[in-house]
XYZ file of C-alpha atoms in Angstrom:
738
model
C 121.137 90.003 75.934
C 119.589 89.287 79.850
C 116.555 90.447 80.958
C 116.649 89.982 84.829
C 118.891 93.529 84.747
C 116.450 96.234 83.423
C 114.316 96.075 85.899
C 116.841 97.025 88.315
C 118.550 99.914 86.608
C 115.374 101.349 85.587
C 113.407 99.612 87.405
C 110.666 98.242 84.493
C 109.589 95.065 83.249
C 111.281 95.344 79.588
C 114.564 93.491 78.036
C 117.634 95.373 77.721
C 119.143 96.771 74.266
C 121.971 97.641 72.530
C 122.937 101.722 72.431
C 123.054 103.356 69.356
C 125.872 104.753 67.614
C 127.744 107.382 68.323
C 126.427 110.289 68.688
C 125.875 113.242 67.208
C 128.401 116.611 67.248
C 125.958 119.704 67.797
C 126.480 123.413 67.828
C 125.595 123.220 70.973
C 128.223 120.092 72.597
C 130.976 122.340 70.920
C 130.246 125.163 72.700
C 130.502 123.424 75.711
C 133.950 122.886 75.172
C 134.667 125.449 74.098
C 133.849 127.058 77.481
C 135.644 123.784 79.510
C 138.773 125.075 77.481
C 138.716 128.389 78.991
C 138.453 127.752 81.784
C 141.250 125.333 81.710
C 143.415 128.437 80.674
C 141.804 130.749 83.392
C 142.552 129.138 85.937
C 145.916 128.570 85.329
C 146.102 131.454 84.335
C 144.825 132.190 88.130
C 147.414 129.654 89.427
C 150.342 132.167 87.599
C 149.266 135.122 87.951
C 147.723 135.718 92.520
C 146.253 138.951 91.542
C 143.541 137.174 88.734
C 140.235 136.839 91.292
C 138.901 133.138 90.336
C 137.916 131.406 93.312
C 136.684 128.397 94.915
C 133.159 129.575 94.142
C 133.514 130.494 90.443
C 134.626 127.321 89.851
C 132.163 125.522 92.381
C 129.782 127.484 90.114
C 130.644 126.468 86.494
C 131.703 123.422 87.635
C 128.327 122.647 88.506
C 126.991 124.419 85.677
C 129.319 122.492 83.698
C 128.001 119.470 85.520
C 124.270 120.305 83.957
C 124.859 121.175 80.595
C 126.726 117.559 80.166
C 123.360 115.744 81.326
C 120.044 117.791 79.264
C 120.302 118.578 76.036
C 120.532 120.878 73.408
C 119.845 124.005 74.304
C 119.551 127.257 72.498
C 122.912 129.981 72.371
C 120.900 132.691 73.912
C 119.374 130.240 76.728
C 123.135 129.322 77.380
C 124.589 132.819 77.097
C 121.386 133.767 79.851
C 122.806 130.964 81.913
C 126.711 131.935 81.552
C 125.484 136.033 82.766
C 122.421 134.901 86.260
C 123.020 135.317 89.253
C 122.501 130.876 90.220
C 125.258 130.282 87.381
C 126.760 132.694 85.478
C 130.978 132.133 85.373
C 133.803 134.376 85.735
C 133.893 137.880 83.557
C 137.319 136.996 82.463
C 136.125 133.816 81.369
C 133.174 135.297 79.378
C 134.847 137.828 77.184
C 137.504 134.366 76.893
C 134.571 132.026 75.329
C 132.294 135.538 73.578
C 135.607 135.947 71.151
C 136.263 132.257 70.698
C 132.659 131.977 69.111
C 133.144 135.017 67.576
C 136.191 133.742 65.722
C 134.615 130.616 64.821
C 132.857 132.720 62.716
C 135.702 134.921 61.247
C 138.676 132.579 61.352
C 137.157 129.364 59.690
C 136.785 126.198 59.424
C 140.181 126.213 60.725
C 139.003 126.446 64.193
C 137.773 122.711 64.031
C 140.360 121.833 62.966
C 142.558 123.199 65.739
C 139.885 121.655 68.146
C 140.934 117.972 67.343
C 144.571 119.045 69.155
C 143.138 121.221 71.975
C 140.917 118.533 72.693
C 143.963 116.056 72.927
C 145.761 118.620 74.632
C 143.381 118.835 76.976
C 143.058 115.534 77.537
C 146.977 114.371 78.414
C 147.759 117.479 80.521
C 144.822 116.928 82.872
C 145.443 113.317 82.216
C 145.352 112.802 86.591
C 142.010 114.450 87.097
C 139.544 113.616 83.692
C 140.959 109.480 83.543
C 138.004 108.677 85.255
C 135.070 111.583 85.373
C 131.575 112.959 83.570
C 134.460 115.755 81.772
C 137.156 113.029 81.047
C 134.155 110.806 79.369
C 132.872 114.092 77.591
C 135.448 115.253 76.188
C 136.811 111.777 75.068
C 133.732 111.338 73.266
C 133.541 114.318 71.135
C 137.459 113.339 70.511
C 136.119 110.035 69.259
C 132.957 111.531 67.657
C 135.770 114.206 65.631
C 138.414 111.473 64.926
C 136.184 109.373 62.878
C 134.145 112.551 60.327
C 134.760 112.959 57.217
C 135.179 116.446 55.624
C 131.415 117.061 54.579
C 130.073 116.508 57.859
C 133.189 118.656 59.534
C 132.058 121.065 56.751
C 128.322 120.670 57.769
C 128.975 121.357 61.216
C 130.604 124.246 60.837
C 127.578 125.316 59.072
C 125.446 124.774 61.725
C 127.713 125.954 64.384
C 127.490 129.375 63.017
C 124.182 129.798 62.192
C 123.373 128.257 65.436
C 125.852 131.482 66.906
C 124.213 134.381 64.635
C 120.714 133.207 66.013
C 121.359 134.010 69.458
C 124.083 137.015 69.598
C 120.826 138.618 67.362
C 118.411 136.855 69.770
C 120.580 138.596 72.981
C 120.784 142.215 71.056
C 116.973 142.466 70.660
C 116.711 141.712 74.186
C 117.939 141.206 77.635
C 115.542 140.357 79.298
C 115.065 136.693 77.769
C 117.190 134.893 80.453
C 114.895 136.795 83.669
C 113.174 133.501 83.387
C 116.810 130.849 82.272
C 117.455 129.923 85.513
C 114.092 127.505 85.929
C 115.676 125.647 82.889
C 118.023 123.654 85.231
C 117.167 122.135 88.046
C 118.379 119.837 90.022
C 116.049 116.926 90.007
C 115.578 117.130 86.185
C 113.449 118.989 85.483
C 114.873 120.635 82.636
C 113.176 121.777 79.395
C 114.009 123.715 76.629
C 110.947 124.839 74.880
C 113.439 126.666 71.595
C 114.582 123.238 70.556
C 115.675 124.053 66.702
C 116.929 122.361 64.320
C 120.270 121.013 64.699
C 119.684 120.721 68.615
C 119.987 116.498 69.088
C 119.770 114.218 72.262
C 122.556 112.483 72.270
C 121.582 108.521 73.418
C 123.821 109.223 77.181
C 121.106 112.188 78.213
C 117.826 110.771 76.468
C 119.272 107.635 79.093
C 119.737 110.146 81.617
C 116.307 111.414 81.217
C 114.254 108.386 80.645
C 116.379 107.243 83.801
C 115.149 109.969 85.788
C 111.652 110.948 85.090
C 110.930 106.912 85.151
C 111.843 106.800 88.933
C 110.445 109.664 89.506
C 106.883 108.247 88.417
C 106.946 105.479 90.329
C 108.940 107.017 93.445
C 107.801 110.486 93.458
C 105.633 111.502 91.181
C 104.964 115.247 92.549
C 107.963 115.832 91.486
C 108.247 114.116 87.891
C 107.699 116.953 84.732
C 103.466 118.162 84.257
C 102.398 114.678 81.632
C 101.738 117.160 78.991
C 105.547 118.062 79.501
C 106.410 114.808 79.642
C 105.551 114.295 76.392
C 107.294 116.764 74.545
C 110.541 115.849 75.758
C 109.305 112.294 75.077
C 108.506 113.040 71.639
C 112.141 114.960 70.793
C 113.882 111.807 72.309
C 111.872 109.367 69.919
C 112.812 111.599 66.586
C 116.297 111.662 67.258
C 116.527 107.774 68.683
C 113.524 106.040 67.172
C 114.563 102.572 67.811
C 114.767 103.955 71.916
C 112.251 101.666 73.033
C 112.623 103.126 77.123
C 110.982 106.067 75.801
C 108.477 104.956 73.938
C 107.446 102.784 77.802
C 107.853 105.850 79.794
C 105.149 107.673 77.038
C 102.806 105.075 78.238
C 103.224 105.227 81.416
C 102.493 108.985 80.892
C 99.735 107.777 79.495
C 98.189 105.982 81.922
C 98.811 108.617 83.918
C 95.698 110.617 82.627
C 93.983 108.189 81.934
C 95.006 107.192 78.092
C 94.713 103.898 76.849
C 94.629 104.604 73.305
C 97.925 106.127 73.015
C 99.418 103.887 75.937
C 98.563 100.830 73.985
C 100.043 102.173 71.178
C 103.005 103.270 72.664
C 103.348 99.892 74.695
C 103.410 98.695 71.602
C 105.815 100.497 69.284
C 108.415 99.631 72.649
C 107.876 96.536 72.234
C 108.395 96.513 68.021
C 112.076 98.758 68.551
C 112.803 96.231 71.600
C 112.689 93.632 68.956
C 114.254 95.309 66.417
C 116.998 95.836 69.272
C 117.339 92.430 69.829
C 117.162 90.780 66.583
C 120.494 92.435 66.247
C 122.196 90.634 68.747
C 120.103 86.996 68.375
C 118.813 85.840 66.480
C 115.570 83.826 68.466
C 113.882 86.554 70.519
C 112.878 85.263 73.994
C 111.557 88.824 75.279
C 108.496 89.034 73.722
C 106.723 87.682 77.268
C 107.198 90.530 78.794
C 104.940 92.699 75.799
C 102.854 90.150 76.973
C 102.746 90.838 81.309
C 102.991 94.872 80.631
C 99.940 94.411 77.742
C 98.384 92.748 80.969
C 99.500 95.579 83.941
C 97.717 98.030 80.830
C 94.145 96.253 80.620
C 94.536 96.159 84.919
C 95.786 99.417 84.935
C 91.964 100.979 83.038
C 90.322 97.031 85.087
C 89.749 95.654 82.113
C 90.054 92.209 83.999
C 88.652 89.784 81.301
C 91.690 91.045 78.851
C 94.443 91.485 81.237
C 93.448 87.411 82.067
C 93.953 86.214 78.703
C 97.368 88.373 78.918
C 98.397 87.106 81.909
C 97.948 83.544 80.225
C 100.143 84.150 77.095
C 102.450 85.910 78.916
C 103.067 82.871 81.527
C 103.028 80.399 78.582
C 105.399 82.319 76.857
C 107.619 82.473 80.136
C 107.450 78.990 80.893
C 108.491 78.038 77.301
C 111.583 80.668 77.986
C 111.938 79.140 81.883
C 112.205 83.183 82.417
C 111.407 82.245 86.561
C 111.812 86.204 86.997
C 108.262 86.573 84.498
C 106.779 83.816 86.215
C 107.163 85.593 89.749
C 105.880 89.087 88.051
C 102.621 87.421 85.621
C 102.054 85.128 89.732
C 101.761 88.259 91.260
C 99.497 89.724 88.915
C 97.399 86.636 88.858
C 97.122 86.197 92.424
C 96.345 90.124 92.529
C 93.094 90.316 89.728
C 91.681 86.585 89.513
C 88.988 86.300 91.639
C 89.904 82.524 92.588
C 92.644 83.121 94.330
C 95.024 80.720 95.489
C 95.902 80.206 99.106
C 99.283 81.249 100.106
C 102.151 78.530 100.204
C 105.545 78.544 101.489
C 107.486 77.262 98.408
C 107.056 81.062 96.695
C 109.944 81.210 99.267
C 111.449 78.464 100.166
C 112.680 77.436 96.952
C 116.571 78.161 97.048
C 116.731 78.294 93.155
C 114.892 81.556 93.490
C 116.645 83.010 96.590
C 118.249 85.706 93.316
C 114.616 86.880 92.384
C 114.277 89.047 95.211
C 111.508 91.582 93.941
C 110.026 88.995 92.598
C 109.859 86.964 95.589
C 108.887 90.441 97.660
C 105.663 90.709 95.790
C 104.558 88.021 95.272
C 104.612 87.061 98.828
C 102.641 90.483 99.478
C 100.140 89.888 96.934
C 99.574 86.294 98.095
C 98.946 87.658 102.111
C 96.505 90.015 100.210
C 94.481 87.038 98.706
C 94.936 84.389 101.230
C 93.833 86.970 104.446
C 90.322 87.467 102.198
C 90.218 83.712 101.983
C 90.020 83.087 106.171
C 93.865 82.158 106.710
C 95.173 82.727 110.071
C 96.304 86.153 111.304
C 99.753 84.990 112.806
C 100.992 83.141 109.815
C 100.812 85.832 106.915
C 102.316 87.769 109.923
C 104.895 85.327 109.885
C 104.852 85.725 105.733
C 105.102 89.319 105.638
C 107.873 89.516 108.744
C 110.118 87.388 106.074
C 108.839 89.799 103.112
C 110.341 93.108 105.908
C 113.724 90.901 105.861
C 114.309 90.888 101.867
C 112.834 94.157 101.551
C 115.357 95.749 104.304
C 118.280 93.356 102.956
C 117.967 94.701 99.743
C 117.001 98.285 100.243
C 114.560 97.650 98.287
C 112.697 100.543 99.301
C 109.365 100.543 97.521
C 108.601 97.050 98.768
C 109.539 98.173 102.411
C 107.117 101.009 102.493
C 103.986 98.739 101.031
C 105.233 95.908 103.736
C 104.043 97.952 105.681
C 100.755 99.409 104.649
C 99.777 95.787 104.085
C 100.605 95.290 107.937
C 98.273 98.534 108.997
C 95.732 97.098 106.186
C 95.592 93.554 108.276
C 95.727 95.240 111.210
C 92.425 96.954 110.051
C 90.770 94.712 108.367
C 91.554 92.378 111.572
C 89.735 95.487 113.822
C 92.511 96.654 115.847
C 92.500 100.181 114.026
C 94.596 102.120 116.871
C 97.611 99.225 116.198
C 97.173 99.914 112.382
C 96.397 103.746 112.648
C 100.314 103.613 114.638
C 101.692 101.478 111.539
C 100.471 103.544 109.033
C 102.190 106.501 111.056
C 105.210 104.689 111.686
C 105.752 104.599 107.976
C 104.821 108.323 106.930
C 108.013 109.096 109.925
C 109.774 106.577 108.727
C 113.102 108.530 106.156
C 112.809 106.256 103.312
C 115.241 107.210 100.875
C 116.966 106.000 98.320
C 120.216 108.360 96.901
C 119.173 111.179 98.664
C 115.734 110.981 97.318
C 112.641 110.682 99.314
C 110.269 107.832 98.401
C 106.562 108.693 97.459
C 104.660 105.893 96.851
C 102.091 103.667 96.130
C 103.225 102.800 100.179
C 102.721 106.268 101.421
C 99.815 107.563 99.657
C 97.687 104.172 101.824
C 99.570 105.000 104.940
C 98.189 108.379 103.739
C 94.875 107.945 103.293
C 94.069 105.103 105.986
C 94.867 108.310 108.521
C 92.253 110.243 106.387
C 89.031 107.012 107.329
C 90.499 106.811 110.724
C 90.872 110.587 112.133
C 87.324 110.842 109.887
C 85.683 108.028 112.094
C 87.329 109.865 115.438
C 84.923 112.955 114.048
C 88.295 114.938 113.332
C 86.667 116.212 109.834
C 89.155 119.227 109.378
C 92.301 117.111 110.666
C 91.054 114.590 107.635
C 90.748 117.589 104.648
C 93.983 118.659 105.515
C 95.949 115.323 105.184
C 93.110 115.016 102.357
C 94.940 117.979 100.324
C 97.935 117.090 101.065
C 97.878 113.645 100.003
C 96.019 114.730 96.635
C 99.504 117.622 95.558
C 101.336 114.609 96.143
C 99.285 112.302 94.049
C 98.101 114.381 91.453
C 97.955 111.593 88.665
C 96.126 107.581 87.941
C 96.699 105.075 89.049
C 97.871 106.851 93.027
C 95.148 109.296 93.196
C 92.345 106.918 92.939
C 92.381 106.190 96.715
C 92.077 109.266 97.423
C 89.421 109.550 95.409
C 87.414 106.899 97.353
C 88.763 107.902 100.370
C 87.368 111.668 99.652
C 83.619 110.551 98.639
C 83.806 107.669 101.210
C 83.981 110.459 104.420
C 81.823 112.767 102.770
C 79.235 110.371 102.812
C 79.161 109.408 105.823
C 79.791 113.707 107.054
C 76.529 113.500 105.557
C 74.414 111.160 106.340
C 75.318 111.955 110.053
C 74.731 115.451 109.117
C 71.304 114.926 107.301
C 72.060 116.436 104.544
C 70.959 112.939 101.762
C 70.980 115.396 99.211
C 74.551 115.904 99.852
C 75.211 112.036 101.301
C 73.838 110.807 97.496
C 75.540 112.434 94.578
C 79.271 111.356 97.182
C 77.821 107.763 96.761
C 76.918 108.021 93.376
C 80.410 109.950 92.501
C 82.058 106.590 95.100
C 80.585 104.197 92.525
C 83.299 105.057 89.775
C 85.991 103.769 91.829
C 84.478 101.469 94.216
C 81.095 99.026 93.164
C 81.358 97.335 96.154
C 81.325 100.170 98.959
C 79.455 102.473 96.635
C 76.249 99.692 97.510
C 76.689 100.087 100.942
C 77.210 103.031 101.617
C 74.510 104.040 99.268
C 72.054 100.973 101.507
C 72.893 102.561 104.546
C 72.128 106.407 102.837
C 68.771 104.326 102.242
C 68.469 103.089 105.528
C 69.144 106.318 107.322
C 66.438 108.224 105.633
C 64.574 105.094 106.435
C 63.711 104.651 102.630
C 63.145 100.502 104.204
C 62.589 98.838 100.646
C 65.687 100.969 98.187
C 68.365 99.423 101.492
C 66.666 96.346 100.992
C 66.992 96.213 96.832
C 71.139 97.677 97.125
C 71.904 95.322 99.872
C 70.644 92.338 97.489
C 72.831 93.082 94.894
C 75.399 93.083 96.862
C 74.692 90.092 98.691
C 73.718 88.632 95.605
C 77.733 89.031 93.819
C 79.547 86.372 95.097
C 83.080 88.004 94.107
C 82.363 90.735 97.095
C 85.317 89.984 99.928
C 83.804 88.907 103.634
C 84.131 92.142 105.398
C 82.053 93.684 103.110
C 79.910 91.196 102.808
C 79.227 91.236 106.552
C 78.480 94.470 106.700
C 76.162 94.074 104.359
C 74.558 91.531 106.524
C 75.132 93.528 109.411
C 72.712 96.644 107.265
C 70.641 94.091 106.166
C 69.603 93.148 108.939
C 69.235 96.755 110.428
C 66.451 96.709 107.645
C 65.166 93.788 109.097
C 64.715 95.176 113.019
C 63.228 98.719 111.368
C 60.559 96.772 108.975
C 57.517 96.026 110.887
C 56.590 92.845 109.631
C 59.493 91.087 110.391
C 60.223 88.761 113.064
C 63.090 89.093 115.575
C 64.413 85.213 114.738
C 65.155 86.252 110.851
C 67.196 89.012 112.732
C 68.711 86.536 115.076
C 69.179 84.168 111.499
C 70.843 87.167 109.352
C 72.906 88.362 112.377
C 74.350 84.910 112.825
C 75.001 83.788 109.416
C 77.061 86.960 109.437
C 78.832 86.117 112.994
C 79.775 82.988 110.961
C 81.756 84.636 108.502
C 83.448 87.273 111.128
C 84.565 83.987 113.427
C 86.462 81.863 109.830
C 87.827 85.440 108.537
C 88.697 86.352 112.361
C 86.844 89.976 111.841
C 87.111 91.062 115.580
C 85.692 93.856 115.085
C 83.031 93.476 112.799
C 81.771 90.334 115.997
C 81.989 92.939 118.279
C 79.320 95.188 115.650
C 77.228 92.402 115.528
C 77.634 91.376 119.250
C 76.662 94.741 120.418
C 73.153 94.361 117.621
C 71.987 91.208 118.930
C 72.018 93.099 122.658
C 69.568 95.829 121.191
C 67.620 92.864 119.919
C 67.656 90.854 123.054
C 67.131 93.824 125.281
C 63.765 94.773 122.203
C 62.594 90.605 123.617
C 62.299 91.556 126.899
C 65.648 89.809 127.819
C 67.705 92.526 129.499
C 70.384 89.577 131.689
C 71.095 88.375 127.814
C 71.895 91.816 126.234
C 73.506 93.581 129.376
C 75.442 89.526 128.464
C 76.135 90.628 125.350
C 77.247 93.885 125.390
C 79.753 93.751 128.381
C 81.072 91.135 125.812
C 81.618 94.087 122.796
C 82.676 96.749 125.434
C 85.698 96.304 125.055
C 86.816 96.186 121.937
C 83.998 99.063 120.071
C 85.863 101.419 122.982
C 89.549 100.405 122.302
C 89.649 100.503 118.024
C 85.741 101.871 117.205
C 85.070 105.677 115.924
C 83.307 107.534 118.086
C 80.192 106.881 116.541
C 80.380 103.033 117.245
C 81.365 104.268 121.202
C 78.603 105.955 121.830
C 75.899 103.809 120.739
C 77.768 101.484 122.728
C 78.038 103.162 126.251
C 73.870 104.159 125.027
C 72.664 100.543 124.823
C 75.698 99.470 127.504
C 73.843 102.195 130.148
C 70.564 101.506 129.106
C 70.696 97.261 129.433
C 72.166 98.244 133.095
C 69.020 100.291 134.248
C 66.902 97.891 132.722
C 67.983 95.024 134.168
C 67.906 96.852 137.327
C 63.939 96.172 138.976
C 64.096 98.862 141.771
C 63.623 102.732 141.720
C 66.333 103.742 144.417
C 69.132 101.053 142.046
C 68.030 103.396 139.662
C 68.906 106.160 140.779
C 71.856 105.599 141.526
C 73.008 103.190 138.826
C 72.529 106.509 136.915
C 74.471 108.571 139.184
C 76.995 106.455 138.258
C 76.220 105.919 134.346
C 75.735 109.568 133.547
C 79.302 110.583 133.155
C 79.033 108.268 130.260
C 75.843 109.749 128.263
C 77.695 112.722 128.919
C 80.988 111.168 126.883
C 78.197 109.646 123.860
C 76.821 113.190 124.042
C 80.245 114.780 123.476
C 81.130 112.001 120.442
C 77.576 112.513 118.970
C 78.242 116.667 119.032
C 81.758 116.087 117.717
C 79.890 114.476 114.563
C 76.979 116.429 114.602
C 74.194 114.217 114.515
C 72.634 116.209 116.865
C 69.549 112.944 116.400
C 71.566 111.087 118.216
C 72.060 113.888 121.093
C 68.164 114.203 121.143
C 67.658 110.400 121.741
C 69.924 110.735 124.585
C 68.155 114.402 125.757
C 64.815 112.257 125.437
C 66.558 109.224 126.981
C 67.572 110.950 130.499
C 64.008 113.182 130.697
C 62.059 110.089 130.045
C 64.011 108.410 132.879
C 63.675 110.422 135.271
C 60.450 111.359 134.483
C 59.263 108.005 135.357
C 61.551 107.702 139.117
C 59.284 111.211 139.536
C 62.694 113.805 139.654
C 60.707 116.437 137.889
C 64.066 119.160 138.007
C 66.218 116.626 136.574
C 63.929 115.662 133.842
C 63.691 119.438 133.020
C 66.614 119.846 132.329
C 67.721 117.032 129.842
C 64.155 118.401 127.650
C 65.450 121.576 127.641
C 68.289 120.445 126.767
C 66.384 118.843 123.664
C 63.644 121.702 123.429
C 67.481 123.570 122.628
C 68.795 121.654 120.044
C 65.438 120.540 117.897
C 65.145 124.665 117.047
C 68.170 125.293 116.500
C 68.007 121.454 114.452
C 64.590 120.549 113.443
C 63.887 116.840 113.106
C 61.368 114.824 112.159
C 59.759 112.691 114.216
C 60.280 109.359 112.768
C 64.596 109.265 113.294
C 64.223 109.629 116.672
C 64.699 107.387 119.103
C 66.442 104.392 116.323
C 69.158 101.532 116.645
C 70.862 103.018 113.675
């Protein structure tokens, strides 16, 4: 028994298990054999008699139908008959007539039909050896043949009685209403969406059918959840499989994943325990010394991590690591290490030993996971960006060489996140768009997993910061439809509340902003506190903002980016407080600048420089202020949202005009700077931040009044009045650098 093959075939970190005994024959399977028998007979007749129209289209429709009848579980006879007469899968009329005659003979002739069936199948296999030597139909016929060969007489009698009851019940249902079949096509879909609602006592999931269903649904849950069955519907199918095959552990494991989707912790942990109970029973049938318990601990840790039970997850990971070390299971150790880096607050520095070890060259999947996890943790500890991108490139090479679509997508999404972290938001946006425009397919199916969700969320935030809230909401709606369930739904929910709070603050809609911030708290505590502090400052509630920022800064677990942003808001708080000296503000900004320099947070450094410029301007040091604002101007204009760009343009113009002492030069400068201010007004209007629009108009009206240009003064005073009448604002919110 090997633990190294299961992740490649099913995608779970589960030990392999032996298959069950030979499947039990059911009336539905006999009906499928009868269909095959009559199809071959009709095909032979059509070859001998050209007048019999049996076209290639008829043969193709039956082959597609047959493939689905073999792969998917039993259905009631009325549903089977509905498919045989449906426009999509309907068979040739002569084929249907012969099939009906054979089913009637099953009832009238008696059990001899089953005894003859054994010889018929043997003849079918022999006569069509070249066609059925390799293929699904040939394997199906051989499986039925072997099963019939092993059955004793009482089992034959039971099968015959069940088949007669199956047919009689179906015929009565057909006679009651022919409209029963109008929706029968929905039972069969290419993507394994088949469900059979009328499950009778003689219907059984074969082991092969159960394995196919579990493999397809587990793959869809990982790569394209939108096409997977809905949670309630999937659980019904899984319960049927568990009833028919109680020792099939993967069914319990998919039930665990299904429970995680709906945040059902009780049923999730129960399904996980049952999965490994059954796995152990199957494993013990092969070896006496079972060495797969470490996967139980690993999956239990992942379960706790999904529900944010960090301490319990770390305890399970430690147990997993000890068991994996005892059993020398390097795959499990690599996976445990990746999760440990993700969960442990004291994240280790990245080391290339993880990919340089020659002995681990076959553990590509776990190595790539470890690289991506360690790149994330190392970025939060101030590791050199160039080195991180170099190491991430090695992960991309591994993923592309082995065609691991999920890790390719996650790698691109992580690269976009790194660029955003280092302040290169345009490059980050390009990476996200590159991923979304890539044709990531595996076996003809498009990948729709975590990496795609992260890229979409990144674009939503970027569009919102550019004032394109309508476009952001369109993409958000699309993301919600593509990723409706947890855990991926958490990402777009965070983004939804985040951009809602930003938009409401810009508009001055305090109640909506407060509601969005509080809803965000359950999803991202630190981001919620940051937004609540931002809201408190916007409302000039300095005391509340100070308390929230102290609470945030006292938390040692916050990331450097969050700490820098909190310190920047703290500097804003001190600026608005009349009892605060300028040096206190400068000290806070210097602390934030030191953290930003250490962690290569270039965009945050630009924002700090912009605040320095404002402080220096209020300290009557215009030349130093102008120098400071020039140092950050390019970065903010290239990578910032339109709110920050409008602020820096407004501040830049202020500094230029204050530096000039002569009125003549000031008038010349304002003529050159006026397009910048108009651009700032356009940005503020796009965000519906009319308070800042008024600030620009007040500044221009005051400036023209100072230089005694009355016509221009009246022009901007009138514009201010129009905005004030349409969007009234309390005077205390005006002329704030925030």
